[in-house]
CSV table of C-alpha atoms and ligand atoms in Angstrom, one decimal:
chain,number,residue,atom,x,y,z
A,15,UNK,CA,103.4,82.9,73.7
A,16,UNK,CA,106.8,83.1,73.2
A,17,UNK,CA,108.3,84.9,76.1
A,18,UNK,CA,108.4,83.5,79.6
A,19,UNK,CA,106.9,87.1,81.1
A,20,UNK,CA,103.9,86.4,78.3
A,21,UNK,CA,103.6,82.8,79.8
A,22,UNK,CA,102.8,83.8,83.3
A,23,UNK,CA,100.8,86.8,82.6
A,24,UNK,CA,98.9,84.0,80.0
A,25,UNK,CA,98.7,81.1,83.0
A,26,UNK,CA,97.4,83.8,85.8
A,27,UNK,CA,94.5,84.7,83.4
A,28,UNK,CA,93.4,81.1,82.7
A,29,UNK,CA,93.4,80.2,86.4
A,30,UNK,CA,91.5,83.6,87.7
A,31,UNK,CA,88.9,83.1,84.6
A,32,UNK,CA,88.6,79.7,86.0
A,33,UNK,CA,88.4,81.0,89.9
A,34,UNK,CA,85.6,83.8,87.8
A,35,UNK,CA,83.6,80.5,86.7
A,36,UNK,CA,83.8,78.9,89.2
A,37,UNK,CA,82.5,81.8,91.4
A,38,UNK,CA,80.1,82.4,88.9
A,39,UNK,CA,78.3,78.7,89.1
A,40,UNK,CA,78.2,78.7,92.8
A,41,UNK,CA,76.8,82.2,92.8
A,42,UNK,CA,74.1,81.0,90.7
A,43,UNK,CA,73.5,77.5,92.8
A,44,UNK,CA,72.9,79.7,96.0
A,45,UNK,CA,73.5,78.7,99.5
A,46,UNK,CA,70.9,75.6,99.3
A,47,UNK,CA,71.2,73.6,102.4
A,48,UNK,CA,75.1,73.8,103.0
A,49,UNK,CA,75.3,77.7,103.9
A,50,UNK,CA,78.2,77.7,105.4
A,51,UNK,CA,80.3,76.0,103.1
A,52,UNK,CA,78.8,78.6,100.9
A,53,UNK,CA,80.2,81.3,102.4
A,54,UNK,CA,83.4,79.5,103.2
A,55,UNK,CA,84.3,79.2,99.9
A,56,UNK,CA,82.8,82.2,98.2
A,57,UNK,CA,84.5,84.3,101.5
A,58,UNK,CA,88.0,82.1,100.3
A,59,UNK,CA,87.6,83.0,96.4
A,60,UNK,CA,87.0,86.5,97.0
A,61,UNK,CA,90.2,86.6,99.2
A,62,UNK,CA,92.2,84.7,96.7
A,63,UNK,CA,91.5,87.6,94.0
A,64,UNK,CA,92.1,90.1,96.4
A,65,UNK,CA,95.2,88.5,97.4
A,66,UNK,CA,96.8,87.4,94.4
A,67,UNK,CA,96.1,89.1,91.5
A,68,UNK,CA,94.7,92.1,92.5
A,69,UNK,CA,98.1,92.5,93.9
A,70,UNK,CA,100.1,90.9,92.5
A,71,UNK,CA,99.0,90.1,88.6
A,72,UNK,CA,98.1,93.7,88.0
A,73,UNK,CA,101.4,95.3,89.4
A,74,UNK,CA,103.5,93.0,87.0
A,75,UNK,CA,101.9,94.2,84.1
A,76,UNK,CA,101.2,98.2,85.1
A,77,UNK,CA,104.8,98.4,86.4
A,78,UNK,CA,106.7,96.0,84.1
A,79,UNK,CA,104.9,95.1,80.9
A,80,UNK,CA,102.8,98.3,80.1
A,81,UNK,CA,105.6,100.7,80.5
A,82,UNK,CA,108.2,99.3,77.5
A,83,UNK,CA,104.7,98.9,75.7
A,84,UNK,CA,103.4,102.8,76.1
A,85,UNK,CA,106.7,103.6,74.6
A,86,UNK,CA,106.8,101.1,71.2
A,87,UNK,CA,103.0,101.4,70.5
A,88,UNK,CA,102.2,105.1,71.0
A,89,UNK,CA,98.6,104.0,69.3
A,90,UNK,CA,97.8,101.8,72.6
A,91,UNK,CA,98.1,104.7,74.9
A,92,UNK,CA,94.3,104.8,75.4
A,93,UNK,CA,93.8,101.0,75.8
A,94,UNK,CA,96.7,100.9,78.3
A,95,UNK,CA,95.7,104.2,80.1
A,96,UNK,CA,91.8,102.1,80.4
A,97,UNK,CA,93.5,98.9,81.5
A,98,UNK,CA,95.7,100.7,84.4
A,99,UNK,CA,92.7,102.9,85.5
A,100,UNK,CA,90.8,98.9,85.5
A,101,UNK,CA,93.4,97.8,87.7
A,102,UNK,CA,93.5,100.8,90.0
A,103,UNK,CA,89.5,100.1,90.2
A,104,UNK,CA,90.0,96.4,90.6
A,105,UNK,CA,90.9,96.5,94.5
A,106,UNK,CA,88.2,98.3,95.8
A,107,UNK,CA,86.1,96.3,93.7
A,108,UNK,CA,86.9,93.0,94.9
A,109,UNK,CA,86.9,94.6,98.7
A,110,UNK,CA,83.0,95.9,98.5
A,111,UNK,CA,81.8,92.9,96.9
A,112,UNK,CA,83.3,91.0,100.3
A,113,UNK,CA,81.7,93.6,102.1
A,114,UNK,CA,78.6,92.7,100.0
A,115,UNK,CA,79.1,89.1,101.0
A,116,UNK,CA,79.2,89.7,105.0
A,117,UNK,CA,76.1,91.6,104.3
A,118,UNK,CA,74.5,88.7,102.7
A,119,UNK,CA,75.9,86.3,105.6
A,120,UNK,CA,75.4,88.0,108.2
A,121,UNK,CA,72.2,90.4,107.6
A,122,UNK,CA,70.2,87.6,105.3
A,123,UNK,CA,68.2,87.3,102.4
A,124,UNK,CA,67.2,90.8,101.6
A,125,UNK,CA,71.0,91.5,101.1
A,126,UNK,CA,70.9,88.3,98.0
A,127,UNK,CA,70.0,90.5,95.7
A,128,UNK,CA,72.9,92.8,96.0
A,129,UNK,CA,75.5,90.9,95.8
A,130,UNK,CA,74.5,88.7,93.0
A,131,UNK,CA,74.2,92.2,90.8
A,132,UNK,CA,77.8,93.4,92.2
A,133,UNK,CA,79.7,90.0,92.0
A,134,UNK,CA,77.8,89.9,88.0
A,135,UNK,CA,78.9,93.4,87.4
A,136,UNK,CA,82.7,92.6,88.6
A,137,UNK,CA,83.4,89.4,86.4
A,138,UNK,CA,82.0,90.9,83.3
A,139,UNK,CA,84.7,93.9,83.9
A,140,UNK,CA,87.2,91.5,84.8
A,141,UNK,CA,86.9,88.8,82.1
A,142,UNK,CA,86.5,92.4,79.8
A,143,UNK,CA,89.7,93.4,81.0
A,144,UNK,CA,91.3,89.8,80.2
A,145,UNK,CA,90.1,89.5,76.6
A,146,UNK,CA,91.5,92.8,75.6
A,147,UNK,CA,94.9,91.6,77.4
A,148,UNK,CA,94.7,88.5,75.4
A,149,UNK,CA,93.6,89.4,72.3
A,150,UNK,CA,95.1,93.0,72.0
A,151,UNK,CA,97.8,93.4,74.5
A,152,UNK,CA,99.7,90.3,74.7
A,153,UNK,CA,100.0,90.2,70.7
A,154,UNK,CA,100.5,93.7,70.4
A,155,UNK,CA,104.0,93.3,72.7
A,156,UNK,CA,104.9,90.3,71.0
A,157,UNK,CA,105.0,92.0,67.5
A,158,UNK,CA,106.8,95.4,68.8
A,159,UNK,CA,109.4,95.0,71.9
A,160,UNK,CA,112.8,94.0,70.9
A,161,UNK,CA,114.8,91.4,72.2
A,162,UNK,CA,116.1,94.2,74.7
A,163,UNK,CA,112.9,94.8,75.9
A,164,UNK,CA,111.8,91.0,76.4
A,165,UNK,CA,115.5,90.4,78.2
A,166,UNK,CA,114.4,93.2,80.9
A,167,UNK,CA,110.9,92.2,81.3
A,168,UNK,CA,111.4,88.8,81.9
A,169,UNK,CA,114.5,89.8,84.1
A,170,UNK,CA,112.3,92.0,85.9
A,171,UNK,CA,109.3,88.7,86.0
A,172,UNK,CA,112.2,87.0,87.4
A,173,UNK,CA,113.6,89.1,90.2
A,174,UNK,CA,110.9,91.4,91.1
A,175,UNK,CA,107.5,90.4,89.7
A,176,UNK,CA,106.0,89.2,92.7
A,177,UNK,CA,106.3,92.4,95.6
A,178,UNK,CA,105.8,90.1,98.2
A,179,UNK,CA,108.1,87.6,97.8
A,180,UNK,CA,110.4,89.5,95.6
A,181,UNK,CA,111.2,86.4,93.1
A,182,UNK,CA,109.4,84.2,91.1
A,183,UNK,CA,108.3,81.7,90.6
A,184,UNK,CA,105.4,83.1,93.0
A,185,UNK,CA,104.9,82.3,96.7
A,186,UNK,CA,103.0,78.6,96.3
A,187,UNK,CA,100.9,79.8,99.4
A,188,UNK,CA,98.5,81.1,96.9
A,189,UNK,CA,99.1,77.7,94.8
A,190,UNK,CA,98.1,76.1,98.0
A,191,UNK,CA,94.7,78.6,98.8
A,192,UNK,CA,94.0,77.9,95.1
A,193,UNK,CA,93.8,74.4,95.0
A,194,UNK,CA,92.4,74.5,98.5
A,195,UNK,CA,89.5,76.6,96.9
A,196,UNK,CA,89.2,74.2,94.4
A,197,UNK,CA,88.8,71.1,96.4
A,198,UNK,CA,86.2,72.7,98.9
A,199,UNK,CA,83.8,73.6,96.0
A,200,UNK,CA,81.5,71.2,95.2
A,201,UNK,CA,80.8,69.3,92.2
A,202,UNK,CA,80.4,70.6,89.4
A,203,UNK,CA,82.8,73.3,89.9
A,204,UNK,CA,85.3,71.6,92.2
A,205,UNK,CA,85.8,68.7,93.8
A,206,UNK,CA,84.2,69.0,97.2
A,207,UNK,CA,81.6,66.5,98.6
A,208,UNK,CA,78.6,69.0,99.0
B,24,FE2,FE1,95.3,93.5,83.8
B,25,FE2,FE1,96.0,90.6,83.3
């Protein structure tokens, strides 16, 4: 990656895939005899992708890097067209499967079942999504925007790519609920004691 705007979109997608795995594993471990640090950190990953890039990953790249792209590879208009209808999707998404999760919390066991199949469902989409931003996207504007195009784009990634904050580098609040995530998890996926 060549471009600083490429770099960040590249660096958000390797640390959501990792928040997917991780939320994946524990998923799969169950609530065994530690339920409530289950649902701490499951409720705490879930809010992290709502949070950050839900929000704020997928308007950098539907507002700043698809547009410049639409225009210099007319032949990716479909791709882009299913990748911005993806991240229109995204946020409701992420918001039922926490609904899923109180459910499970709160109602029990015969709510399990529903969530696993929903939370399955949503990182197979998502880590969809990411490969065909890796693999076709992200090459695709390397090869075709000109210098002019990279200068505004990573202009843009500089001054307004983060709509909360407006500047980057990006509020380290959600550094700080990342890494919090990440130590409360335990072993094997993080670094927590349970
Ligand atoms: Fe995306
Ligand atoms: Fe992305």
């Amino acid at each position: 990656m060549n471009h600083e705007s490429t770099r960040i979109i590249h660096d958000e997608h390797a640390a959501l895939a990792a928040m997917l795995q991780s939320l994946r594993m524990l998923v799969q471990r169950g609530p065994g005899n530690e339920p409530e640090q289950f649902f701490d950190v499951l409720r705490a990953m879930l809010f992290y992708i709502d949070e950050f890039p839900e929000r704020l990953h997928h308007t950098k790249e539907t507002e700043l890097l698809f547009p410049p792209l639409r225009a210099r590879a007319p032949h990716l208009r479909e791709t882009l067209d299913r990748l911005d209808q993806d991240h229109a999707h995204g946020e409701a998404a992420v918001r039922e499967l926490q609904h899923l999760l109180l459910a499970w919390e709160l109602l029990g066991e015969s709510r399990r079942v529903a969530f696993e199949q929903a939370s399955e469902r949503y990182l197979a989409f998502y880590l969809a999504h990411m490969r065909t931003e890796e693999t076709v996207i992200l090459p695709e504007a390397e090869k075709v925007l000109t210098p002019e195009d990279w200068q505004a784009l990573d202009a843009a990634f500089a001054t307004n790519g983060d709509p909360l904050t407006g500047k980057y580098p990006r509020d380290p609040v959600y550094d700080r609920l990342f890494t919090r995530i990440v130590m409360r998890a335990p072993s094997p996926i993080g670094l927590g004691s349970a």
